[in-house]
Amino acid sequence: MIRIAIDGPGGSGKSSVAKAIAKKLGIIYVDTGALYRNIGLYMLEAGINPKDAEAVGAALPSLTLELKFEDGKQIILLCGKDRGDEIRTPEASMAASDVSAIPAVREYLLNMQRDTAKKNSVVMDGRDIGTVILPYAEVKIFLTASPEARAKRRHAELLSRGKDVSYEQVYNEMVERDKNDSTRAIAPCVPAEDAIFLDNSELNAEETMDKILEIIKKKTKQKPNFYAKAKVVVAPLFRFFMRVKAIGIENVPSDGGLVLCSNHIAAVDVISIGAVCPRQLTCVAKKELFSIPVLGWVMKKLEAIKLDRGGSDVAALKASIKAAEAGRVLTIFPQGHRCPGVNPATTPIKHGAGMIAYHAKCDVVPVCINIKGAKYGLFKRVEVIFGKPISYDDLGFTEGGRDEYLAATEKIFKEICALGNYSSLPDYDPSKDKIKNKKKRK
């Protein structure tokens, strides 16, 4: 899966070239500007000042906006109707700029745009795609041109649609919109730090597309990363000596953000899962591991997320959510620490899995590590059982909160336990929990 973010000011040609790029690559094109234009048009027709944040925010619940794709073509239904070229007038353009500076409007559209990119390879153009909407896009381009060149293009476009408008009017409105978009407090139109800057003042549409295709090819033609190289060496050895076998591997989606939750027996659990999982894992590891020579270096190279288990680690939580939002497979253990030799169904769990799934708006795959005797050993058969994905909608979220996070995590962990066969093992005994007892002694 690939996400391509093309940002830039009005008239730079980003929408036209984004459509052409999407068609060339056979992926979905998302015109985010059209979403704002529809909201701007709605406010104008309702007699609401697009600059009045309070009035616009109050009117949002009264409109419906549906984003659909038919044969790869984007269709936006405003209150059930496709408004077509009505959203392309200078008045609608200015209204779009005005409403796009209102936090409530941006929040209204944020999840719609992110959810589309989580489920599909996309080309998305706008003014803050690489900085706000898709900060983890594989390719980020900031496309621009001189105000004169952009005004000339927009003027020709409007004339071709039968609009009676002068070049001077288009130029003045474009300069004003540039100022509004680049100086607004919320998501200004500025390049992302890792975006590639492309000025197409002297380029035609075909030349611009060729330049962008070159950038995409260069950015996506990457050498195997450290994880891929390590897996080539470690995975076969681990599968042979530990007799690791995957069951239900078809239940792991081929792309898109995902939270993968497993029971926790030993420190090598993540290696067992990684040895058979077809996708790269992003794991959460306790901070103490990062201070161990060599191992700490390996953890950093694997892009593991450092977790302070001594309290509520907000930074680790945010990093975990961002990883899932970015389309990665986040691997976590709801038990919080290793619980070998006991029936996992009787162990206590933490609510982090539910919290991350809620904020990342992603599905969860339950995983059970099933070992005879519940402990690792050379040439002992280890089964890594992947259950069917639990969709975000089935996790029972309404408004979030600790109770909902815990209820969702309990549902996930119940599915994990149902995959294995640990009923013959003894129940969890807190008094024999070595990790907890060590903490008490400290």
Short mmCIF file of C-alpha atoms in Angstrom, two decimals:
data_model
loop_
_atom_site.label_atom_id
_atom_site.label_comp_id
_atom_site.label_asym_id
_atom_site.label_seq_id
_atom_site.Cartn_x
_atom_site.Cartn_y
_atom_site.Cartn_z
CA MET A 1 0.00 0.00 0.00
CA ILE A 2 1.21 3.49 -0.83
CA ARG A 3 0.00 6.93 0.28
CA ILE A 4 1.02 9.91 -1.87
CA ALA A 5 0.44 13.40 -0.45
CA ILE A 6 0.50 16.34 -2.84
CA ASP A 7 0.18 19.72 -1.11
CA GLY A 8 0.36 23.23 -2.52
CA PRO A 9 -1.49 26.48 -3.12
CA GLY A 10 -4.52 26.91 -5.39
CA GLY A 11 -3.80 26.88 -9.11
CA SER A 12 -0.61 24.84 -8.84
CA GLY A 13 -2.30 22.05 -10.77
CA LYS A 14 -2.16 19.55 -7.92
CA SER A 15 -5.71 18.24 -8.42
CA SER A 16 -5.26 17.61 -12.15
CA VAL A 17 -1.88 15.96 -11.76
CA ALA A 18 -3.05 13.93 -8.75
CA LYS A 19 -5.92 12.52 -10.82
CA ALA A 20 -3.52 11.62 -13.64
CA ILE A 21 -1.05 10.03 -11.21
CA ALA A 22 -3.79 7.96 -9.61
CA LYS A 23 -5.00 6.74 -13.00
CA LYS A 24 -1.46 5.93 -14.08
CA LEU A 25 -0.76 3.92 -10.91
CA GLY A 26 -4.22 2.37 -10.72
CA ILE A 27 -4.98 3.71 -7.25
CA ILE A 28 -7.63 5.99 -5.69
CA TYR A 29 -7.53 9.76 -6.01
CA VAL A 30 -8.92 11.79 -3.10
CA ASP A 31 -9.65 15.45 -3.84
CA THR A 32 -9.72 16.85 -0.31
CA GLY A 33 -10.26 20.38 -1.57
CA ALA A 34 -13.60 19.26 -2.99
CA LEU A 35 -14.70 18.25 0.50
CA TYR A 36 -14.08 21.76 1.81
CA ARG A 37 -15.66 23.28 -1.29
CA ASN A 38 -18.85 21.33 -0.64
CA ILE A 39 -19.01 22.57 2.94
CA GLY A 40 -18.26 26.13 1.80
CA LEU A 41 -21.03 25.93 -0.81
CA TYR A 42 -23.47 24.61 1.78
CA MET A 43 -22.75 27.55 4.09
CA LEU A 44 -23.18 30.09 1.29
CA GLU A 45 -26.53 28.62 0.26
CA ALA A 46 -27.65 28.49 3.89
CA GLY A 47 -26.86 32.18 4.29
CA ILE A 48 -24.09 31.48 6.80
CA ASN A 49 -20.90 33.53 6.77
CA PRO A 50 -18.09 30.99 6.04
CA LYS A 51 -15.80 32.99 8.35
CA ASP A 52 -18.17 32.70 11.31
CA ALA A 53 -16.65 29.72 13.15
CA GLU A 54 -19.47 29.45 15.69
CA ALA A 55 -22.24 29.53 13.07
CA VAL A 56 -20.43 27.12 10.75
CA GLY A 57 -19.76 24.69 13.60
CA ALA A 58 -23.42 24.81 14.64
CA ALA A 59 -24.52 24.07 11.06
CA LEU A 60 -22.26 21.04 10.50
CA PRO A 61 -24.66 18.50 12.10
CA SER A 62 -27.36 19.59 9.65
CA LEU A 63 -25.40 18.55 6.56
CA THR A 64 -24.34 15.15 5.30
CA LEU A 65 -21.23 14.54 3.27
CA GLU A 66 -20.61 11.14 1.72
CA LEU A 67 -17.38 10.19 -0.03
CA LYS A 68 -17.73 7.39 -2.59
CA PHE A 69 -15.55 5.82 -5.27
CA GLU A 70 -16.92 4.33 -8.47
CA ASP A 71 -14.37 2.82 -10.88
CA GLY A 72 -11.68 4.77 -9.00
CA LYS A 73 -13.52 8.08 -9.49
CA GLN A 74 -14.34 10.20 -6.45
CA ILE A 75 -17.95 11.21 -5.94
CA ILE A 76 -19.02 13.53 -3.12
CA LEU A 77 -22.67 13.70 -2.17
CA LEU A 78 -23.65 16.87 -0.33
CA CYS A 79 -26.93 16.12 1.42
CA GLY A 80 -27.39 13.25 -1.04
CA LYS A 81 -26.57 15.22 -4.21
CA ASP A 82 -23.45 15.53 -6.39
CA ARG A 83 -23.00 19.29 -6.90
CA GLY A 84 -20.49 18.94 -9.75
CA ASP A 85 -18.95 22.19 -11.03
CA GLU A 86 -21.00 24.30 -8.62
CA ILE A 87 -18.18 23.88 -6.10
CA ARG A 88 -15.58 25.30 -8.53
CA THR A 89 -16.76 28.93 -8.69
CA PRO A 90 -14.57 31.73 -7.23
CA GLU A 91 -17.18 32.25 -4.50
CA ALA A 92 -17.09 28.58 -3.52
CA SER A 93 -13.27 28.66 -3.59
CA MET A 94 -13.12 31.56 -1.13
CA ALA A 95 -15.75 29.92 1.07
CA ALA A 96 -13.71 26.72 1.06
CA SER A 97 -10.63 28.67 2.20
CA ASP A 98 -12.65 30.32 4.97
CA VAL A 99 -14.25 27.14 6.37
CA SER A 100 -10.98 25.21 6.11
CA ALA A 101 -9.52 27.52 8.78
CA ILE A 102 -12.22 26.45 11.26
CA PRO A 103 -11.11 23.63 13.64
CA ALA A 104 -14.59 22.06 13.79
CA VAL A 105 -14.65 21.65 10.00
CA ARG A 106 -11.19 20.10 9.87
CA GLU A 107 -12.12 17.69 12.66
CA TYR A 108 -15.35 16.85 10.83
CA LEU A 109 -13.37 15.74 7.76
CA LEU A 110 -10.21 14.34 9.36
CA ASN A 111 -11.34 10.77 10.06
CA MET A 112 -13.08 10.50 6.68
CA GLN A 113 -9.81 11.25 4.91
CA ARG A 114 -7.61 9.09 7.15
CA ASP A 115 -9.95 6.11 7.02
CA THR A 116 -9.87 6.19 3.21
CA ALA A 117 -6.05 6.14 3.23
CA LYS A 118 -5.95 3.30 5.77
CA LYS A 119 -7.96 1.01 3.54
CA ASN A 120 -6.63 1.99 0.11
CA SER A 121 -3.56 3.10 -1.75
CA VAL A 122 -4.27 6.75 -2.47
CA VAL A 123 -3.10 9.98 -4.04
CA MET A 124 -4.44 12.77 -1.86
CA ASP A 125 -4.03 16.45 -2.62
CA GLY A 126 -4.74 19.50 -0.47
CA ARG A 127 -2.92 21.99 1.70
CA ASP A 128 -2.06 20.00 4.82
CA ILE A 129 -2.01 16.36 3.68
CA GLY A 130 1.66 15.75 4.42
CA THR A 131 1.67 17.77 7.63
CA VAL A 132 -1.65 16.83 9.27
CA ILE A 133 -3.83 14.32 7.42
CA LEU A 134 -1.19 11.77 6.34
CA PRO A 135 2.03 12.63 8.20
CA TYR A 136 3.27 9.06 7.50
CA ALA A 137 2.66 9.17 3.74
CA GLU A 138 5.38 7.33 1.86
CA VAL A 139 5.65 10.16 -0.68
CA LYS A 140 5.15 13.86 0.11
CA ILE A 141 5.32 16.55 -2.56
CA PHE A 142 4.77 20.29 -2.24
CA LEU A 143 3.71 21.51 -5.68
CA THR A 144 3.74 25.23 -6.34
CA ALA A 145 4.14 27.90 -9.02
CA SER A 146 4.29 31.68 -9.21
CA PRO A 147 1.01 33.54 -8.47
CA GLU A 148 0.94 34.79 -12.07
CA ALA A 149 1.26 31.30 -13.54
CA ARG A 150 -1.36 29.88 -11.19
CA ALA A 151 -3.83 32.72 -11.85
CA LYS A 152 -3.40 32.26 -15.60
CA ARG A 153 -4.20 28.55 -15.32
CA ARG A 154 -7.23 29.07 -13.09
CA HIS A 155 -8.55 31.86 -15.36
CA ALA A 156 -8.31 29.61 -18.41
CA GLU A 157 -10.05 26.82 -16.50
CA LEU A 158 -12.95 29.07 -15.50
CA LEU A 159 -13.33 30.46 -19.05
CA SER A 160 -13.47 26.91 -20.43
CA ARG A 161 -16.41 26.31 -18.11
CA GLY A 162 -18.22 29.37 -19.42
CA LYS A 163 -17.53 31.57 -16.41
CA ASP A 164 -17.36 35.31 -17.13
CA VAL A 165 -14.46 36.40 -14.93
CA SER A 166 -11.42 38.60 -15.51
CA TYR A 167 -7.79 37.59 -15.03
CA GLU A 168 -7.34 40.44 -12.54
CA GLN A 169 -10.18 39.16 -10.38
CA VAL A 170 -8.79 35.63 -10.38
CA TYR A 171 -5.28 36.89 -9.58
CA ASN A 172 -6.43 39.09 -6.69
CA GLU A 173 -8.58 36.31 -5.20
CA MET A 174 -5.70 33.84 -5.50
CA VAL A 175 -3.27 36.16 -3.72
CA GLU A 176 -5.82 36.71 -0.96
CA ARG A 177 -6.44 32.98 -0.61
CA ASP A 178 -2.70 32.26 -0.54
CA LYS A 179 -2.37 34.68 2.36
CA ASN A 180 -5.31 33.12 4.21
CA ASP A 181 -4.10 29.56 3.68
CA SER A 182 -0.44 30.15 4.59
CA THR A 183 -1.02 32.29 7.69
CA ARG A 184 -4.01 30.61 9.32
CA ALA A 185 -3.43 29.16 12.79
CA ILE A 186 -4.98 25.78 11.99
CA ALA A 187 -3.14 23.53 9.49
CA PRO A 188 -1.55 26.26 7.34
CA CYS A 189 -0.51 25.55 3.77
CA VAL A 190 3.20 24.91 4.32
CA PRO A 191 5.51 22.10 3.13
CA ALA A 192 6.09 19.12 5.41
CA GLU A 193 9.69 18.89 6.62
CA ASP A 194 10.29 15.78 4.50
CA ALA A 195 8.31 16.94 1.45
CA ILE A 196 9.96 17.33 -1.94
CA PHE A 197 9.48 20.86 -3.31
CA LEU A 198 8.48 21.11 -6.99
CA ASP A 199 7.95 24.43 -8.80
CA ASN A 200 6.04 23.86 -12.05
CA SER A 201 5.76 27.49 -13.21
CA GLU A 202 7.54 26.56 -16.43
CA LEU A 203 6.16 23.02 -16.76
CA ASN A 204 3.02 21.84 -18.51
CA ALA A 205 0.72 19.18 -17.06
CA GLU A 206 2.50 16.26 -18.74
CA GLU A 207 5.95 17.45 -17.67
CA THR A 208 4.71 17.95 -14.11
CA MET A 209 3.32 14.41 -14.02
CA ASP A 210 6.59 12.97 -15.34
CA LYS A 211 8.55 14.79 -12.61
CA ILE A 212 6.21 13.50 -9.90
CA LEU A 213 6.33 9.93 -11.23
CA GLU A 214 10.13 10.11 -11.05
CA ILE A 215 9.89 11.23 -7.43
CA ILE A 216 7.45 8.41 -6.57
CA LYS A 217 9.66 5.82 -8.25
CA LYS A 218 12.72 7.03 -6.37
CA LYS A 219 10.95 7.21 -3.00
CA THR A 220 9.31 3.80 -3.26
CA LYS A 221 12.35 1.97 -4.62
CA GLN A 222 13.88 1.32 -1.24
CA LYS A 223 16.46 -1.21 -0.17
CA PRO A 224 15.40 -3.82 2.42
CA ASN A 225 15.38 -2.23 5.87
CA PHE A 226 17.00 -3.66 9.00
CA TYR A 227 13.87 -5.61 9.93
CA ALA A 228 13.70 -7.34 6.55
CA LYS A 229 17.42 -8.18 6.60
CA ALA A 230 17.25 -9.53 10.16
CA LYS A 231 14.18 -11.61 9.37
CA VAL A 232 15.95 -13.37 6.51
CA VAL A 233 18.53 -14.67 8.99
CA VAL A 234 16.59 -15.07 12.24
CA ALA A 235 13.20 -16.35 11.08
CA PRO A 236 14.37 -19.62 9.43
CA LEU A 237 16.56 -20.48 12.43
CA PHE A 238 13.77 -19.77 14.88
CA ARG A 239 11.22 -21.75 12.88
CA PHE A 240 13.60 -24.74 12.77
CA PHE A 241 14.92 -24.85 16.34
CA MET A 242 11.69 -23.78 18.05
CA ARG A 243 9.43 -25.60 15.57
CA VAL A 244 7.29 -22.50 15.07
CA LYS A 245 4.21 -23.05 12.93
CA ALA A 246 1.62 -20.50 11.81
CA ILE A 247 -2.09 -21.27 11.86
CA GLY A 248 -4.67 -18.92 10.35
CA ILE A 249 -2.08 -16.70 8.67
CA GLU A 250 -4.72 -15.81 6.07
CA ASN A 251 -6.46 -13.79 8.80
CA VAL A 252 -3.72 -11.14 8.71
CA PRO A 253 -4.80 -8.34 6.28
CA SER A 254 -2.23 -7.67 3.56
CA ASP A 255 -2.20 -3.93 4.20
CA GLY A 256 -3.62 -1.19 6.41
CA GLY A 257 -3.06 -0.28 10.04
CA LEU A 258 -3.61 -3.05 12.54
CA VAL A 259 -3.29 -3.86 16.23
CA LEU A 260 -2.06 -7.39 16.75
CA CYS A 261 -2.71 -8.63 20.32
CA SER A 262 -1.21 -11.78 21.81
CA ASN A 263 -0.89 -13.63 25.08
CA HIS A 264 2.56 -13.26 26.67
CA ILE A 265 4.70 -16.22 27.70
CA ALA A 266 8.32 -15.15 27.19
CA ALA A 267 10.48 -12.36 25.81
CA VAL A 268 10.82 -14.26 22.53
CA ASP A 269 7.08 -14.17 21.83
CA VAL A 270 7.49 -11.28 19.41
CA ILE A 271 10.18 -13.26 17.54
CA SER A 272 7.81 -16.23 17.25
CA ILE A 273 5.13 -14.00 15.77
CA GLY A 274 7.56 -12.13 13.52
CA ALA A 275 9.04 -15.40 12.24
CA VAL A 276 5.74 -16.39 10.63
CA CYS A 277 3.85 -13.11 10.12
CA PRO A 278 4.12 -11.91 6.49
CA ARG A 279 4.07 -8.25 7.52
CA GLN A 280 6.64 -6.20 9.43
CA LEU A 281 5.84 -5.80 13.11
CA THR A 282 6.21 -2.69 15.23
CA CYS A 283 6.52 -3.77 18.84
CA VAL A 284 6.25 -1.96 22.16
CA ALA A 285 9.17 -2.82 24.47
CA LYS A 286 10.05 -1.83 28.01
CA LYS A 287 12.59 0.98 28.21
CA GLU A 288 15.11 -1.13 30.15
CA LEU A 289 15.85 -3.14 27.00
CA PHE A 290 17.06 -0.04 25.19
CA SER A 291 19.88 0.48 27.72
CA ILE A 292 21.37 -2.99 27.18
CA PRO A 293 24.46 -2.92 24.92
CA VAL A 294 23.84 -4.33 21.42
CA LEU A 295 20.21 -5.21 22.25
CA GLY A 296 19.36 -1.55 22.69
CA TRP A 297 20.89 -0.79 19.29
CA VAL A 298 18.86 -3.61 17.74
CA MET A 299 15.64 -2.32 19.31
CA LYS A 300 16.24 1.13 17.85
CA LYS A 301 17.03 -0.30 14.40
CA LEU A 302 13.78 -2.28 14.56
CA GLU A 303 11.94 0.98 15.35
CA ALA A 304 10.49 -0.49 18.54
CA ILE A 305 8.47 1.87 20.73
CA LYS A 306 10.03 2.53 24.12
CA LEU A 307 7.63 2.04 27.03
CA ASP A 308 8.05 3.16 30.63
CA ARG A 309 6.04 0.60 32.59
CA GLY A 310 6.37 2.59 35.80
CA GLY A 311 3.35 4.75 35.01
CA SER A 312 1.22 6.19 32.24
CA ASP A 313 3.59 6.66 29.30
CA VAL A 314 1.76 9.17 27.11
CA ALA A 315 4.61 9.40 24.58
CA ALA A 316 4.56 5.63 24.01
CA LEU A 317 0.79 5.67 23.67
CA LYS A 318 0.89 8.45 21.07
CA ALA A 319 3.68 6.69 19.16
CA SER A 320 1.66 3.45 19.16
CA ILE A 321 -1.46 5.18 17.85
CA LYS A 322 0.54 6.94 15.13
CA ALA A 323 2.12 3.64 14.08
CA ALA A 324 -1.29 2.02 13.58
CA GLU A 325 -2.60 5.15 11.83
CA ALA A 326 0.39 4.98 9.50
CA GLY A 327 -0.59 1.51 8.31
CA ARG A 328 1.81 -0.48 10.47
CA VAL A 329 1.16 -3.68 12.41
CA LEU A 330 1.46 -2.74 16.08
CA THR A 331 2.13 -5.79 18.27
CA ILE A 332 1.18 -5.56 21.94
CA PHE A 333 0.53 -7.90 24.86
CA PRO A 334 -2.59 -6.99 26.91
CA GLN A 335 -1.25 -8.89 29.96
CA GLY A 336 1.48 -6.26 30.27
CA HIS A 337 4.17 -8.74 31.28
CA ARG A 338 5.08 -12.42 30.90
CA CYS A 339 2.77 -15.00 32.48
CA PRO A 340 4.26 -18.44 31.65
CA GLY A 341 2.90 -21.77 32.84
CA VAL A 342 -0.61 -20.53 33.71
CA ASN A 343 -4.00 -20.34 32.06
CA PRO A 344 -3.96 -16.91 30.34
CA ALA A 345 -7.74 -16.57 30.79
CA THR A 346 -7.13 -16.10 34.53
CA THR A 347 -4.43 -13.42 34.23
CA PRO A 348 -5.07 -9.69 34.73
CA ILE A 349 -4.97 -7.44 31.66
CA LYS A 350 -4.48 -3.74 30.96
CA HIS A 351 -6.67 -1.57 28.77
CA GLY A 352 -3.98 -0.26 26.38
CA ALA A 353 -5.06 -2.43 23.44
CA GLY A 354 -8.58 -1.03 23.50
CA MET A 355 -7.32 2.54 23.90
CA ILE A 356 -4.98 2.28 20.92
CA ALA A 357 -7.62 0.63 18.71
CA TYR A 358 -10.11 3.38 19.61
CA HIS A 359 -7.81 6.30 18.81
CA ALA A 360 -6.24 4.69 15.72
CA LYS A 361 -9.68 3.60 14.43
CA CYS A 362 -8.27 0.27 13.30
CA ASP A 363 -9.10 -3.43 13.45
CA VAL A 364 -7.52 -5.95 15.83
CA VAL A 365 -6.20 -9.44 15.11
CA PRO A 366 -6.12 -11.76 18.17
CA VAL A 367 -3.09 -14.06 18.34
CA CYS A 368 -2.51 -17.02 20.62
CA ILE A 369 0.92 -18.53 21.22
CA ASN A 370 0.20 -22.15 22.04
CA ILE A 371 3.00 -24.32 23.45
CA LYS A 372 2.83 -27.75 25.02
CA GLY A 373 3.55 -27.17 28.70
CA ALA A 374 3.27 -23.42 28.07
CA LYS A 375 7.04 -22.92 28.09
CA TYR A 376 9.56 -22.57 25.27
CA GLY A 377 12.22 -25.20 24.61
CA LEU A 378 14.37 -26.44 21.76
CA PHE A 379 12.39 -28.46 19.22
CA LYS A 380 9.18 -27.94 21.18
CA ARG A 381 6.27 -27.27 18.86
CA VAL A 382 5.15 -23.62 19.02
CA GLU A 383 1.86 -22.72 17.36
CA VAL A 384 1.21 -19.07 16.51
CA ILE A 385 -2.54 -18.97 15.91
CA PHE A 386 -3.96 -15.92 14.15
CA GLY A 387 -7.67 -15.40 14.79
CA LYS A 388 -10.14 -13.61 12.57
CA PRO A 389 -9.87 -9.80 12.68
CA ILE A 390 -12.14 -7.98 15.09
CA SER A 391 -13.40 -4.90 13.28
CA TYR A 392 -13.30 -1.51 14.94
CA ASP A 393 -17.09 -1.35 14.72
CA ASP A 394 -17.41 -4.61 16.68
CA LEU A 395 -15.36 -3.37 19.63
CA GLY A 396 -18.34 -1.48 21.04
CA PHE A 397 -16.93 2.03 21.18
CA THR A 398 -19.26 5.01 21.53
CA GLU A 399 -17.47 7.88 23.26
CA GLY A 400 -14.26 6.20 24.43
CA GLY A 401 -13.06 6.30 28.03
CA ARG A 402 -11.38 3.85 30.38
CA ASP A 403 -14.43 1.58 30.82
CA GLU A 404 -14.88 1.19 27.06
CA TYR A 405 -11.15 0.61 26.54
CA LEU A 406 -11.13 -2.14 29.17
CA ALA A 407 -14.32 -3.74 27.82
CA ALA A 408 -12.84 -3.80 24.30
CA THR A 409 -9.55 -5.27 25.59
CA GLU A 410 -11.45 -7.94 27.51
CA LYS A 411 -13.31 -8.88 24.35
CA ILE A 412 -10.02 -9.08 22.44
CA PHE A 413 -8.33 -11.16 25.12
CA LYS A 414 -11.30 -13.52 25.33
CA GLU A 415 -10.82 -14.20 21.61
CA ILE A 416 -7.10 -14.77 22.19
CA CYS A 417 -7.73 -17.33 24.94
CA ALA A 418 -10.36 -19.14 22.85
CA LEU A 419 -7.72 -19.83 20.17
CA GLY A 420 -5.43 -21.87 22.44
CA ASN A 421 -5.71 -24.85 24.74
CA TYR A 422 -4.59 -23.84 28.22
CA SER A 423 -7.54 -25.09 30.30
CA SER A 424 -5.41 -27.82 31.92
CA LEU A 425 -2.91 -25.28 33.29
CA PRO A 426 -3.19 -23.80 36.80
CA ASP A 427 -4.86 -20.45 37.36
CA TYR A 428 -2.79 -17.31 37.72
CA ASP A 429 -1.55 -16.73 41.28
CA PRO A 430 -0.55 -13.08 42.01
CA SER A 431 1.59 -14.18 44.97
CA LYS A 432 3.82 -16.16 42.61
CA ASP A 433 4.17 -13.37 40.09
CA LYS A 434 7.94 -12.82 40.05
CA ILE A 435 7.75 -9.46 38.28
CA LYS A 436 5.26 -8.02 40.73
CA ASN A 437 7.14 -9.41 43.70
CA LYS A 438 10.37 -7.80 42.48
CA LYS A 439 8.60 -4.45 42.30
CA LYS A 440 7.31 -4.88 45.86
CA ARG A 441 10.80 -5.62 47.18
CA LYS A 442 12.11 -2.47 45.53
#
